[in-house]
């Protein structure tokens, strides 16, 4: 099926932006803000019109969602509703953008930490990459009664990218908690109360061991075996 031209002035700016993405960029590819403005030089708020496509299930990533992108780059990830089809441009999904106050409340409840990896805002990753940025992600949660809802949680820019399809079954999780021994439940309660857990010396050793090359792993294995004799 041949798409209408994105240059056709009979369409609104949002529709033309969608057509431009489809015909000039293509799914999975990167474009810059400069390229977008060059294509629409007479549209003062073309960035906003592009963002409006997200209300029609179009997926467009910035550096916030994809840390691999440069500041001026965006990635066209997935096409949503074909807004150039008559009637589709007005069929919006429910508004889901968060206010600054909502974001702050979620982050305060999460102690301004990424709930996936524990890093705080502006802290450096262990591999020396760029400093972390926190944002609010949406997580699908299956409740104990079997119904599902979307809940909000703080995550860093890295974990958001890797955990987009993550889903939590709260009923199963609570069932596993109830199956713990009294001692295990006491330990878990302490971690929950502290909202953190420091790894033991043994766990730290294991973490380092897993990173070793094969020859070094063999040396450690022999050392452990010799101590058992």
CSV table of C-alpha atoms in Angstrom, one decimal, residues 55 64 95-107 135-139 150-154 160:
chain,number,residue,atom,x,y,z
A,55,UNK,CA,-0.7,9.1,22.3
A,64,UNK,CA,16.1,9.1,28.5
A,95,UNK,CA,-3.6,10.3,28.5
A,96,UNK,CA,-0.9,8.7,30.5
A,97,UNK,CA,1.7,11.4,30.9
A,98,UNK,CA,2.8,12.1,34.5
A,99,UNK,CA,3.0,15.5,36.1
A,100,UNK,CA,6.2,16.7,37.9
A,101,UNK,CA,4.4,16.3,41.2
A,102,UNK,CA,3.4,12.7,40.5
A,103,UNK,CA,7.0,11.8,39.5
A,104,UNK,CA,8.3,13.4,42.7
A,105,UNK,CA,5.8,11.4,44.8
A,106,UNK,CA,6.8,8.1,43.2
A,107,UNK,CA,10.6,8.8,43.6
A,135,UNK,CA,12.8,8.3,35.9
A,136,UNK,CA,9.4,6.8,36.6
A,137,UNK,CA,8.5,3.6,34.7
A,138,UNK,CA,5.2,1.7,34.4
A,139,UNK,CA,5.2,-1.9,35.6
A,150,UNK,CA,-0.1,-0.8,35.8
A,151,UNK,CA,1.8,0.6,38.8
A,152,UNK,CA,4.6,3.2,38.9
A,153,UNK,CA,8.1,2.6,40.0
A,154,UNK,CA,11.5,4.5,39.9
A,160,UNK,CA,14.1,1.1,32.0
